[in-house]
Amino acid sequence: MDAAMVDRLAAGEGWALLQSLPPYDEASSLQLQRRLREAGFDAGLVAAAMTQSRLRARATEKFGDFAAGMLFTPDGLEQSTRLAIAARHAHRYAAAGVREVHDLGCGLGADAMAFAGLDLAVRAVDADDATARIAAVNLRHWPTAHVRHALAEDVRLPPGEAARHVGVWLDPARRVSGVADARGRTKRVFSLDAISPPWSRVLAFADEVPATGAKLSPAFPHGSVPRGAEAQWTSWHGEVLECAVWWGPLVATPGRTAAVCTDSSTSVVSEDDAAEGMLEPSLRSVGEIGEWLYEPDRAVIRAGLTGALVSAVDGAELASGVGYVSSSLARELPWARRFRVLEAMPLSTKRLARWLRDQGHDRVTIKKRGVTLDADVLRRQLKMTGRGKGGSEATLVLSRVGGSQVALVVSPA
């Protein structure tokens, strides 16, 4: 969608058409488009409005009721910050005494909406003209929020004493323009040098304005965490969404942290929590596996903080780096799942298949970490097809212990 179409949709006939559309229904969308064209609406405007209707339906999961009054692009929606997470970002700035945030690379404006919602003045820019115009539409309810089309690198920030209550927020582009895939998504980039603005420029902004934060990929390397900064990996209901790096007064806990978030709670794990557990050796043999197996949230694993789970349950990791922790203690943790270990054995397809059949199982759910086995191939080898035999389902965990592959049959606690 180009800038001209954004303007058409955001005012007059376009906005009235968009707001008049019924809830999006894929099955009836073609018929609705035909009726609208027959009613005299321009075909291009109808297609753009229907696309927005479809994107709004998808966006409800991230933006709730706000989605019904917003504009989107497919890539922008995929990359935009969920409002609940954006609110956590905004609270950091407010708690640090920041009064004005420069959102450099604002995208569709999700984080800017959260900043403005806390009465922070927002100065937002985006390198793409159409995206900047969309953000302006999405921020129209907040008179202290201003958006313009510009490169982050060209923004002049307040110097010296004027910067005391100023913050910077960056969400560098991690997709490159060009040919999209079959789903309309452009290619991702993973190198810190390939994001826009590049990592070197993000670091320069942090040197210039102490209260700086940046939203980066969950693949952000541990070795790139700047000295004194906080890198926080955040998950939402188990899905890791981002690694946000914070500088200066925005730092809550220096080093690597993990925030495990749901609708009702947030748990934060830090390097201090993990320090003692990182010193504990891994298991040496399958015979040492305890009654309980714990799986930390993916944000904890991404942050390299499995040691916090080892400490919390007085256990040991199956093997270094796999994430699964064995323990004889049963403890409830909001950032880890607990399973009872029903059987543990060296991985042997014949032995495992025999055990499963003897226990009346005819299908399996397979979880694996630290092994390269293809789960579908193993399922066929085990002959766990579940085709009308009336058996039950088993949960298998495939991992490593003492350098060897192991199979654990577990049940959720």
mmCIF file of C-alpha atoms in Angstrom:
data_model
loop_
_atom_site.group_PDB
_atom_site.id
_atom_site.type_symbol
_atom_site.label_atom_id
_atom_site.label_comp_id
_atom_site.label_asym_id
_atom_site.label_seq_id
_atom_site.Cartn_x
_atom_site.Cartn_y
_atom_site.Cartn_z
ATOM 1 C CA MET A 1 0.000 0.000 0.000
ATOM 2 C CA ASP A 2 1.516 3.313 -1.094
ATOM 3 C CA ALA A 3 1.245 6.698 0.616
ATOM 4 C CA ALA A 4 -1.524 7.880 -1.689
ATOM 5 C CA MET A 5 -3.731 4.905 -0.790
ATOM 6 C CA VAL A 6 -3.075 5.450 2.919
ATOM 7 C CA ASP A 7 -4.381 8.997 2.514
ATOM 8 C CA ARG A 8 -7.459 7.757 0.644
ATOM 9 C CA LEU A 9 -8.258 5.182 3.317
ATOM 10 C CA ALA A 10 -7.652 7.587 6.191
ATOM 11 C CA ALA A 11 -10.205 10.201 5.171
ATOM 12 C CA GLY A 12 -13.574 10.783 3.554
ATOM 13 C CA GLU A 13 -15.000 8.024 1.405
ATOM 14 C CA GLY A 14 -12.194 5.575 2.181
ATOM 15 C CA TRP A 15 -12.524 5.789 5.954
ATOM 16 C CA ALA A 16 -16.315 5.620 5.774
ATOM 17 C CA LEU A 17 -16.081 2.514 3.582
ATOM 18 C CA LEU A 18 -13.571 0.865 5.877
ATOM 19 C CA GLN A 19 -15.592 1.530 9.016
ATOM 20 C CA SER A 20 -18.792 0.249 7.375
ATOM 21 C CA LEU A 21 -17.406 -3.195 6.567
ATOM 22 C CA PRO A 22 -18.768 -6.175 8.529
ATOM 23 C CA PRO A 23 -16.403 -8.413 10.528
ATOM 24 C CA TYR A 24 -13.992 -10.045 8.095
ATOM 25 C CA ASP A 25 -15.071 -13.409 6.692
ATOM 26 C CA GLU A 26 -12.779 -15.085 4.183
ATOM 27 C CA ALA A 27 -15.600 -17.192 2.738
ATOM 28 C CA SER A 28 -17.704 -14.179 1.779
ATOM 29 C CA SER A 29 -14.928 -11.654 1.005
ATOM 30 C CA LEU A 30 -15.029 -12.036 -2.796
ATOM 31 C CA GLN A 31 -18.792 -11.657 -2.872
ATOM 32 C CA LEU A 32 -18.579 -8.554 -0.676
ATOM 33 C CA GLN A 33 -15.920 -7.013 -2.928
ATOM 34 C CA ARG A 34 -18.123 -7.569 -5.968
ATOM 35 C CA ARG A 35 -21.106 -5.925 -4.279
ATOM 36 C CA LEU A 36 -19.026 -2.905 -3.289
ATOM 37 C CA ARG A 37 -17.697 -2.428 -6.822
ATOM 38 C CA GLU A 38 -21.222 -2.758 -8.203
ATOM 39 C CA ALA A 39 -22.278 -0.057 -5.722
ATOM 40 C CA GLY A 40 -19.856 2.318 -7.417
ATOM 41 C CA PHE A 41 -16.749 2.146 -5.228
ATOM 42 C CA ASP A 42 -13.385 2.245 -6.993
ATOM 43 C CA ALA A 43 -11.916 -1.256 -7.375
ATOM 44 C CA GLY A 44 -8.526 -0.234 -5.946
ATOM 45 C CA LEU A 45 -10.111 1.379 -2.915
ATOM 46 C CA VAL A 46 -12.296 -1.688 -2.331
ATOM 47 C CA ALA A 47 -9.294 -4.026 -2.511
ATOM 48 C CA ALA A 48 -7.325 -1.863 -0.061
ATOM 49 C CA ALA A 49 -10.266 -1.651 2.344
ATOM 50 C CA MET A 50 -10.792 -5.418 2.259
ATOM 51 C CA THR A 51 -7.100 -5.958 2.943
ATOM 52 C CA GLN A 52 -7.371 -3.661 5.954
ATOM 53 C CA SER A 53 -10.441 -5.543 7.146
ATOM 54 C CA ARG A 54 -8.516 -8.820 6.986
ATOM 55 C CA LEU A 55 -5.491 -7.328 8.760
ATOM 56 C CA ARG A 56 -7.681 -5.790 11.468
ATOM 57 C CA ALA A 57 -9.170 -9.203 12.187
ATOM 58 C CA ARG A 58 -5.669 -10.628 12.598
ATOM 59 C CA ALA A 59 -4.526 -7.629 14.643
ATOM 60 C CA THR A 60 -7.179 -8.060 17.332
ATOM 61 C CA GLU A 61 -5.005 -10.692 18.997
ATOM 62 C CA LYS A 62 -2.223 -8.099 19.449
ATOM 63 C CA PHE A 63 -4.152 -4.857 19.774
ATOM 64 C CA GLY A 64 -7.554 -5.814 21.160
ATOM 65 C CA ASP A 65 -10.302 -3.256 20.551
ATOM 66 C CA PHE A 66 -7.780 -0.715 19.242
ATOM 67 C CA ALA A 67 -7.414 -2.779 16.044
ATOM 68 C CA ALA A 68 -10.839 -1.689 14.790
ATOM 69 C CA GLY A 69 -9.605 1.892 14.395
ATOM 70 C CA MET A 70 -6.107 1.246 13.060
ATOM 71 C CA LEU A 71 -4.421 0.785 9.694
ATOM 72 C CA PHE A 72 -1.872 -1.951 9.006
ATOM 73 C CA THR A 73 0.514 -3.510 6.531
ATOM 74 C CA PRO A 74 1.227 -7.270 6.554
ATOM 75 C CA ASP A 75 4.911 -6.887 7.454
ATOM 76 C CA GLY A 76 4.157 -4.086 9.897
ATOM 77 C CA LEU A 77 1.590 -6.146 11.742
ATOM 78 C CA GLU A 78 3.908 -9.128 12.011
ATOM 79 C CA GLN A 79 6.756 -7.009 13.378
ATOM 80 C CA SER A 80 4.693 -4.699 15.586
ATOM 81 C CA THR A 81 4.941 -4.919 19.348
ATOM 82 C CA ARG A 82 2.012 -6.470 21.163
ATOM 83 C CA LEU A 83 0.325 -3.716 23.193
ATOM 84 C CA ALA A 84 0.808 -5.543 26.494
ATOM 85 C CA ILE A 85 4.564 -5.708 25.833
ATOM 86 C CA ALA A 86 4.651 -2.132 24.531
ATOM 87 C CA ALA A 87 3.116 -1.049 27.834
ATOM 88 C CA ARG A 88 6.028 -2.684 29.683
ATOM 89 C CA HIS A 89 8.440 -0.721 27.491
ATOM 90 C CA ALA A 90 6.600 2.526 28.180
ATOM 91 C CA HIS A 91 6.616 2.003 31.943
ATOM 92 C CA ARG A 92 10.417 1.824 31.899
ATOM 93 C CA TYR A 93 10.604 5.313 30.425
ATOM 94 C CA ALA A 94 7.978 6.737 32.761
ATOM 95 C CA ALA A 95 9.668 5.228 35.827
ATOM 96 C CA ALA A 96 12.997 6.734 34.723
ATOM 97 C CA GLY A 97 11.526 10.238 34.632
ATOM 98 C CA VAL A 98 11.497 10.480 30.834
ATOM 99 C CA ARG A 99 8.935 12.974 29.532
ATOM 100 C CA GLU A 100 9.591 12.820 25.787
ATOM 101 C CA VAL A 101 10.441 9.745 23.715
ATOM 102 C CA HIS A 102 11.956 9.836 20.245
ATOM 103 C CA ASP A 103 10.649 6.681 18.540
ATOM 104 C CA LEU A 104 13.139 6.153 15.730
ATOM 105 C CA GLY A 105 11.679 3.595 13.356
ATOM 106 C CA CYS A 106 8.156 3.643 14.746
ATOM 107 C CA GLY A 107 6.588 1.236 12.245
ATOM 108 C CA LEU A 108 2.824 1.169 12.695
ATOM 109 C CA GLY A 109 3.128 3.017 16.011
ATOM 110 C CA ALA A 110 2.422 0.307 18.601
ATOM 111 C CA ASP A 111 5.146 1.384 21.035
ATOM 112 C CA ALA A 112 4.394 5.042 20.373
ATOM 113 C CA MET A 113 0.761 4.404 21.333
ATOM 114 C CA ALA A 114 1.933 2.945 24.656
ATOM 115 C CA PHE A 115 4.254 5.909 25.292
ATOM 116 C CA ALA A 116 1.482 8.380 24.519
ATOM 117 C CA GLY A 117 -0.931 6.411 26.688
ATOM 118 C CA LEU A 118 1.311 7.233 29.680
ATOM 119 C CA ASP A 119 1.213 10.934 28.785
ATOM 120 C CA LEU A 120 4.741 10.929 27.371
ATOM 121 C CA ALA A 121 5.314 13.248 24.440
ATOM 122 C CA VAL A 122 6.252 11.246 21.346
ATOM 123 C CA ARG A 123 8.393 12.315 18.411
ATOM 124 C CA ALA A 124 8.256 9.427 15.946
ATOM 125 C CA VAL A 125 9.851 8.858 12.554
ATOM 126 C CA ASP A 126 9.852 6.078 10.013
ATOM 127 C CA ALA A 127 11.950 5.655 6.886
ATOM 128 C CA ASP A 128 8.962 4.555 4.806
ATOM 129 C CA ASP A 129 6.526 7.309 3.842
ATOM 130 C CA ALA A 130 3.426 5.094 3.747
ATOM 131 C CA THR A 131 4.288 3.517 7.104
ATOM 132 C CA ALA A 132 4.809 6.930 8.694
ATOM 133 C CA ARG A 133 1.376 8.018 7.457
ATOM 134 C CA ILE A 134 -0.189 4.853 8.856
ATOM 135 C CA ALA A 135 1.457 5.515 12.224
ATOM 136 C CA ALA A 136 0.062 9.055 12.184
ATOM 137 C CA VAL A 137 -3.433 7.624 11.683
ATOM 138 C CA ASN A 138 -2.949 5.151 14.510
ATOM 139 C CA LEU A 139 -1.704 7.920 16.841
ATOM 140 C CA ARG A 140 -4.385 10.459 15.941
ATOM 141 C CA HIS A 141 -6.057 10.232 19.377
ATOM 142 C CA TRP A 142 -2.952 11.580 21.183
ATOM 143 C CA PRO A 143 -2.250 15.261 20.460
ATOM 144 C CA THR A 144 1.251 15.056 21.995
ATOM 145 C CA ALA A 145 2.312 12.351 19.508
ATOM 146 C CA HIS A 146 3.814 13.529 16.212
ATOM 147 C CA VAL A 147 4.985 11.372 13.300
ATOM 148 C CA ARG A 148 7.037 12.311 10.268
ATOM 149 C CA HIS A 149 8.758 10.583 7.381
ATOM 150 C CA ALA A 150 12.512 10.575 8.085
ATOM 151 C CA LEU A 151 15.516 8.349 8.641
ATOM 152 C CA ALA A 152 16.488 7.634 12.237
ATOM 153 C CA GLU A 153 20.051 8.624 11.351
ATOM 154 C CA ASP A 154 18.900 12.117 10.344
ATOM 155 C CA VAL A 155 17.089 12.941 13.598
ATOM 156 C CA ARG A 156 18.722 15.649 15.703
ATOM 157 C CA LEU A 157 18.324 14.889 19.398
ATOM 158 C CA PRO A 158 18.356 17.510 22.178
ATOM 159 C CA PRO A 159 21.913 18.091 23.453
ATOM 160 C CA GLY A 160 23.263 18.436 26.975
ATOM 161 C CA GLU A 161 20.893 19.490 29.747
ATOM 162 C CA ALA A 162 17.934 19.488 27.328
ATOM 163 C CA ALA A 163 18.270 15.717 27.021
ATOM 164 C CA ARG A 164 17.792 15.065 30.762
ATOM 165 C CA HIS A 165 14.158 13.988 30.428
ATOM 166 C CA VAL A 166 14.435 12.667 26.862
ATOM 167 C CA GLY A 167 14.462 9.024 25.848
ATOM 168 C CA VAL A 168 15.151 7.168 22.600
ATOM 169 C CA TRP A 169 13.406 4.006 21.425
ATOM 170 C CA LEU A 170 14.604 2.087 18.385
ATOM 171 C CA ASP A 171 13.028 -0.831 16.568
ATOM 172 C CA PRO A 172 15.539 -1.441 13.756
ATOM 173 C CA ALA A 173 14.089 -2.928 10.572
ATOM 174 C CA ARG A 174 14.892 -6.630 10.343
ATOM 175 C CA ARG A 175 13.436 -7.179 6.887
ATOM 176 C CA VAL A 176 14.790 -6.065 3.535
ATOM 177 C CA SER A 177 12.700 -4.527 0.793
ATOM 178 C CA GLY A 178 12.263 -6.534 -2.382
ATOM 179 C CA VAL A 179 10.420 -9.608 -3.554
ATOM 180 C CA ALA A 180 8.031 -11.017 -0.973
ATOM 181 C CA ASP A 181 7.278 -14.677 -0.417
ATOM 182 C CA ALA A 182 3.968 -16.371 -1.214
ATOM 183 C CA ARG A 183 2.482 -14.995 2.021
ATOM 184 C CA GLY A 184 3.503 -11.422 1.219
ATOM 185 C CA ARG A 185 6.362 -11.295 3.727
ATOM 186 C CA THR A 186 9.754 -9.839 2.852
ATOM 187 C CA LYS A 187 13.062 -11.485 3.706
ATOM 188 C CA ARG A 188 14.385 -11.351 7.281
ATOM 189 C CA VAL A 189 17.936 -10.321 8.127
ATOM 190 C CA PHE A 190 19.777 -11.634 11.169
ATOM 191 C CA SER A 191 23.135 -9.850 11.207
ATOM 192 C CA LEU A 192 23.387 -6.847 13.520
ATOM 193 C CA ASP A 193 25.187 -5.047 10.706
ATOM 194 C CA ALA A 194 22.260 -5.655 8.327
ATOM 195 C CA ILE A 195 19.473 -4.196 10.479
ATOM 196 C CA SER A 196 18.436 -0.600 9.811
ATOM 197 C CA PRO A 197 19.699 1.487 11.486
ATOM 198 C CA PRO A 198 22.705 -0.815 12.053
ATOM 199 C CA TRP A 199 23.843 -1.862 15.502
ATOM 200 C CA SER A 200 26.749 0.595 15.418
ATOM 201 C CA ARG A 201 24.280 3.462 15.032
ATOM 202 C CA VAL A 202 22.074 2.104 17.819
ATOM 203 C CA LEU A 203 25.125 2.136 20.101
ATOM 204 C CA ALA A 204 25.840 5.714 19.031
ATOM 205 C CA PHE A 205 22.322 6.781 20.016
ATOM 206 C CA ALA A 206 22.822 5.143 23.426
ATOM 207 C CA ASP A 207 26.041 7.128 23.882
ATOM 208 C CA GLU A 208 24.224 10.315 22.940
ATOM 209 C CA VAL A 209 21.077 9.818 25.072
ATOM 210 C CA PRO A 210 21.439 7.687 28.239
ATOM 211 C CA ALA A 211 17.767 6.646 28.345
ATOM 212 C CA THR A 212 17.853 4.506 25.207
ATOM 213 C CA GLY A 213 16.105 1.216 24.480
ATOM 214 C CA ALA A 214 16.145 -1.001 21.385
ATOM 215 C CA LYS A 215 13.939 -3.881 20.289
ATOM 216 C CA LEU A 216 15.991 -6.641 18.666
ATOM 217 C CA SER A 217 15.577 -10.218 17.520
ATOM 218 C CA PRO A 218 15.390 -13.077 20.067
ATOM 219 C CA ALA A 219 18.522 -14.330 18.291
ATOM 220 C CA PHE A 220 20.506 -11.390 19.702
ATOM 221 C CA PRO A 221 23.935 -12.826 20.666
ATOM 222 C CA HIS A 222 24.847 -12.881 24.340
ATOM 223 C CA GLY A 223 28.323 -11.618 23.540
ATOM 224 C CA SER A 224 26.902 -8.387 22.098
ATOM 225 C CA VAL A 225 25.255 -7.195 25.324
ATOM 226 C CA PRO A 226 26.933 -3.829 26.059
ATOM 227 C CA ARG A 227 28.671 -3.378 29.401
ATOM 228 C CA GLY A 228 26.264 -2.020 32.017
ATOM 229 C CA ALA A 229 23.210 -2.534 29.786
ATOM 230 C CA GLU A 230 20.322 -4.957 30.275
ATOM 231 C CA ALA A 231 19.277 -7.382 27.556
ATOM 232 C CA GLN A 232 15.854 -8.813 28.301
ATOM 233 C CA TRP A 233 14.365 -11.695 26.350
ATOM 234 C CA THR A 234 10.566 -11.538 26.577
ATOM 235 C CA SER A 235 8.025 -14.277 25.955
ATOM 236 C CA TRP A 236 4.253 -14.089 25.726
ATOM 237 C CA HIS A 237 2.464 -17.320 26.677
ATOM 238 C CA GLY A 238 5.626 -19.250 25.831
ATOM 239 C CA GLU A 239 6.486 -17.568 22.513
ATOM 240 C CA VAL A 240 9.698 -15.530 22.586
ATOM 241 C CA LEU A 241 8.914 -12.202 20.944
ATOM 242 C CA GLU A 242 12.005 -10.052 21.325
ATOM 243 C CA CYS A 243 15.232 -9.203 23.030
ATOM 244 C CA ALA A 244 15.088 -5.584 24.209
ATOM 245 C CA VAL A 245 18.351 -3.887 25.177
ATOM 246 C CA TRP A 246 18.194 -1.075 27.745
ATOM 247 C CA TRP A 247 20.756 1.533 28.707
ATOM 248 C CA GLY A 248 21.231 4.077 31.468
ATOM 249 C CA PRO A 249 18.255 4.835 33.741
ATOM 250 C CA LEU A 250 16.108 2.306 31.860
ATOM 251 C CA VAL A 251 18.180 -0.616 33.196
ATOM 252 C CA ALA A 252 16.394 -2.594 35.904
ATOM 253 C CA THR A 253 18.973 -5.392 36.265
ATOM 254 C CA PRO A 254 22.278 -5.231 34.359
ATOM 255 C CA GLY A 255 23.162 -8.231 32.220
ATOM 256 C CA ARG A 256 20.852 -10.838 30.730
ATOM 257 C CA THR A 257 17.294 -11.214 32.019
ATOM 258 C CA ALA A 258 14.180 -13.082 30.901
ATOM 259 C CA ALA A 259 10.613 -11.792 31.255
ATOM 260 C CA VAL A 260 7.958 -14.501 31.113
ATOM 261 C CA CYS A 261 4.619 -12.795 30.466
ATOM 262 C CA THR A 262 0.992 -13.872 30.304
ATOM 263 C CA ASP A 263 -2.290 -11.965 30.500
ATOM 264 C CA SER A 264 -2.234 -12.229 34.282
ATOM 265 C CA SER A 265 1.399 -12.319 35.395
ATOM 266 C CA THR A 266 5.020 -11.487 34.636
ATOM 267 C CA SER A 267 8.044 -13.270 36.076
ATOM 268 C CA VAL A 268 11.592 -11.985 35.622
ATOM 269 C CA VAL A 269 14.675 -14.211 35.861
ATOM 270 C CA SER A 270 18.183 -12.737 36.037
ATOM 271 C CA GLU A 271 21.803 -13.796 35.888
ATOM 272 C CA ASP A 272 21.962 -13.528 39.689
ATOM 273 C CA ASP A 273 19.214 -16.169 39.900
ATOM 274 C CA ALA A 274 21.202 -18.420 37.562
ATOM 275 C CA ALA A 275 24.705 -17.926 38.963
ATOM 276 C CA GLU A 276 24.714 -20.792 41.475
ATOM 277 C CA GLY A 277 22.974 -23.235 39.146
ATOM 278 C CA MET A 278 25.478 -22.631 36.355
ATOM 279 C CA LEU A 279 28.159 -24.187 38.564
ATOM 280 C CA GLU A 280 26.250 -27.463 38.944
ATOM 281 C CA PRO A 281 27.473 -30.302 36.699
ATOM 282 C CA SER A 282 25.145 -31.965 34.208
ATOM 283 C CA LEU A 283 23.974 -35.552 34.620
ATOM 284 C CA ARG A 284 26.387 -38.305 33.671
ATOM 285 C CA SER A 285 24.033 -41.213 32.964
ATOM 286 C CA VAL A 286 20.367 -41.996 32.417
ATOM 287 C CA GLY A 287 20.251 -43.683 35.809
ATOM 288 C CA GLU A 288 20.702 -40.314 37.523
ATOM 289 C CA ILE A 289 17.467 -38.880 36.117
ATOM 290 C CA GLY A 290 15.112 -37.964 38.939
ATOM 291 C CA GLU A 291 11.351 -38.250 39.362
ATOM 292 C CA TRP A 292 10.656 -34.840 37.841
ATOM 293 C CA LEU A 293 11.682 -33.153 34.599
ATOM 294 C CA TYR A 294 11.440 -29.369 34.218
ATOM 295 C CA GLU A 295 11.311 -27.374 31.008
ATOM 296 C CA PRO A 296 12.000 -23.634 31.408
ATOM 297 C CA ASP A 297 10.171 -21.047 29.367
ATOM 298 C CA ARG A 298 11.840 -20.373 26.029
ATOM 299 C CA ALA A 299 12.770 -16.834 27.079
ATOM 300 C CA VAL A 300 14.798 -18.313 29.954
ATOM 301 C CA ILE A 301 16.555 -20.655 27.545
ATOM 302 C CA ARG A 302 17.210 -17.877 25.005
ATOM 303 C CA ALA A 303 18.704 -15.712 27.745
ATOM 304 C CA GLY A 304 20.990 -18.561 28.792
ATOM 305 C CA LEU A 305 19.517 -18.668 32.285
ATOM 306 C CA THR A 306 18.691 -22.358 32.713
ATOM 307 C CA GLY A 307 20.921 -22.241 35.783
ATOM 308 C CA ALA A 308 18.121 -20.373 37.563
ATOM 309 C CA LEU A 309 15.928 -23.442 37.156
ATOM 310 C CA VAL A 310 18.710 -25.725 38.359
ATOM 311 C CA SER A 311 18.971 -23.608 41.512
ATOM 312 C CA ALA A 312 15.211 -23.318 42.034
ATOM 313 C CA VAL A 313 14.587 -27.070 42.007
ATOM 314 C CA ASP A 314 17.978 -28.210 43.360
ATOM 315 C CA GLY A 315 18.471 -30.230 40.185
ATOM 316 C CA ALA A 316 20.828 -30.743 37.275
ATOM 317 C CA GLU A 317 20.579 -30.125 33.549
ATOM 318 C CA LEU A 318 20.367 -33.296 31.465
ATOM 319 C CA ALA A 319 23.299 -32.028 29.383
ATOM 320 C CA SER A 320 24.878 -28.624 29.067
ATOM 321 C CA GLY A 321 22.744 -26.345 26.923
ATOM 322 C CA VAL A 322 19.720 -28.604 26.362
ATOM 323 C CA GLY A 323 17.495 -26.743 28.835
ATOM 324 C CA TYR A 324 15.791 -29.733 30.451
ATOM 325 C CA VAL A 325 16.444 -30.043 34.190
ATOM 326 C CA SER A 326 16.053 -33.191 36.293
ATOM 327 C CA SER A 327 15.152 -33.094 39.984
ATOM 328 C CA SER A 328 13.733 -35.204 42.801
ATOM 329 C CA LEU A 329 11.778 -32.179 44.103
ATOM 330 C CA ALA A 330 8.300 -31.097 42.991
ATOM 331 C CA ARG A 331 8.013 -27.303 42.844
ATOM 332 C CA GLU A 332 5.629 -24.963 41.064
ATOM 333 C CA LEU A 333 7.318 -22.229 39.042
ATOM 334 C CA PRO A 334 5.507 -19.701 36.830
ATOM 335 C CA TRP A 335 8.345 -19.795 34.285
ATOM 336 C CA ALA A 336 8.833 -23.567 33.917
ATOM 337 C CA ARG A 337 6.717 -26.644 33.163
ATOM 338 C CA ARG A 338 7.012 -29.770 35.309
ATOM 339 C CA PHE A 339 6.644 -33.345 34.103
ATOM 340 C CA ARG A 340 6.654 -36.635 35.995
ATOM 341 C CA VAL A 341 9.197 -39.049 34.526
ATOM 342 C CA LEU A 342 7.467 -42.370 33.886
ATOM 343 C CA GLU A 343 10.377 -44.083 32.149
ATOM 344 C CA ALA A 344 13.919 -43.130 31.139
ATOM 345 C CA MET A 345 16.122 -45.168 28.831
ATOM 346 C CA PRO A 346 18.933 -44.864 26.306
ATOM 347 C CA LEU A 347 17.346 -44.116 22.951
ATOM 348 C CA SER A 348 16.660 -47.415 21.202
ATOM 349 C CA THR A 349 13.789 -47.524 18.739
ATOM 350 C CA LYS A 350 13.016 -51.207 19.337
ATOM 351 C CA ARG A 351 13.138 -50.966 23.117
ATOM 352 C CA LEU A 352 11.079 -47.775 23.176
ATOM 353 C CA ALA A 353 8.471 -49.196 20.781
ATOM 354 C CA ARG A 354 8.114 -52.308 22.912
ATOM 355 C CA TRP A 355 7.677 -50.287 26.115
ATOM 356 C CA LEU A 356 5.056 -48.043 24.500
ATOM 357 C CA ARG A 357 3.052 -50.998 23.181
ATOM 358 C CA ASP A 358 3.198 -52.772 26.539
ATOM 359 C CA GLN A 359 1.762 -49.651 28.188
ATOM 360 C CA GLY A 360 -1.095 -49.430 25.664
ATOM 361 C CA HIS A 361 0.109 -46.391 23.735
ATOM 362 C CA ASP A 362 -0.510 -46.100 20.010
ATOM 363 C CA ARG A 363 0.465 -42.457 19.397
ATOM 364 C CA VAL A 364 3.073 -40.067 20.726
ATOM 365 C CA THR A 365 3.796 -36.384 21.153
ATOM 366 C CA ILE A 366 7.525 -35.811 20.697
ATOM 367 C CA LYS A 367 9.524 -33.019 22.314
ATOM 368 C CA LYS A 368 13.229 -32.825 21.555
ATOM 369 C CA ARG A 369 16.207 -30.672 22.323
ATOM 370 C CA GLY A 370 19.879 -31.388 21.788
ATOM 371 C CA VAL A 371 19.275 -34.169 19.259
ATOM 372 C CA THR A 372 18.952 -34.100 15.459
ATOM 373 C CA LEU A 373 16.413 -36.891 15.049
ATOM 374 C CA ASP A 374 13.457 -36.252 12.759
ATOM 375 C CA ALA A 375 10.345 -36.613 14.928
ATOM 376 C CA ASP A 376 8.134 -37.796 12.063
ATOM 377 C CA VAL A 377 10.642 -40.449 11.028
ATOM 378 C CA LEU A 378 10.889 -41.711 14.613
ATOM 379 C CA ARG A 379 7.101 -41.785 14.916
ATOM 380 C CA ARG A 380 6.905 -44.044 11.854
ATOM 381 C CA GLN A 381 9.700 -46.260 13.153
ATOM 382 C CA LEU A 382 7.838 -46.649 16.432
ATOM 383 C CA LYS A 383 4.649 -47.453 14.459
ATOM 384 C CA MET A 384 2.766 -44.988 16.619
ATOM 385 C CA THR A 385 0.066 -44.165 14.069
ATOM 386 C CA GLY A 386 -2.947 -44.154 16.414
ATOM 387 C CA ARG A 387 -5.230 -45.421 13.682
ATOM 388 C CA GLY A 388 -8.305 -46.632 15.459
ATOM 389 C CA LYS A 389 -6.582 -48.964 17.904
ATOM 390 C CA GLY A 390 -8.140 -47.365 20.948
ATOM 391 C CA GLY A 391 -4.810 -46.818 22.661
ATOM 392 C CA SER A 392 -3.572 -43.757 24.514
ATOM 393 C CA GLU A 393 -1.034 -41.032 23.765
ATOM 394 C CA ALA A 394 2.405 -40.823 25.343
ATOM 395 C CA THR A 395 4.677 -37.776 25.601
ATOM 396 C CA LEU A 396 8.304 -38.440 24.689
ATOM 397 C CA VAL A 397 11.232 -36.170 25.491
ATOM 398 C CA LEU A 398 14.317 -36.847 23.397
ATOM 399 C CA SER A 399 17.547 -35.301 24.609
ATOM 400 C CA ARG A 400 21.100 -36.053 25.694
ATOM 401 C CA VAL A 401 22.665 -37.274 28.935
ATOM 402 C CA GLY A 402 26.393 -37.862 29.336
ATOM 403 C CA GLY A 403 26.998 -37.598 25.599
ATOM 404 C CA SER A 404 24.363 -40.189 24.679
ATOM 405 C CA GLN A 405 20.840 -39.800 23.322
ATOM 406 C CA VAL A 406 18.043 -40.671 25.729
ATOM 407 C CA ALA A 407 14.280 -41.082 25.610
ATOM 408 C CA LEU A 408 12.063 -40.067 28.506
ATOM 409 C CA VAL A 409 8.382 -40.857 28.730
ATOM 410 C CA VAL A 410 6.742 -38.132 30.792
ATOM 411 C CA SER A 411 3.339 -36.850 31.842
ATOM 412 C CA PRO A 412 2.493 -33.197 32.640
ATOM 413 C CA ALA A 413 2.267 -32.509 36.361
#
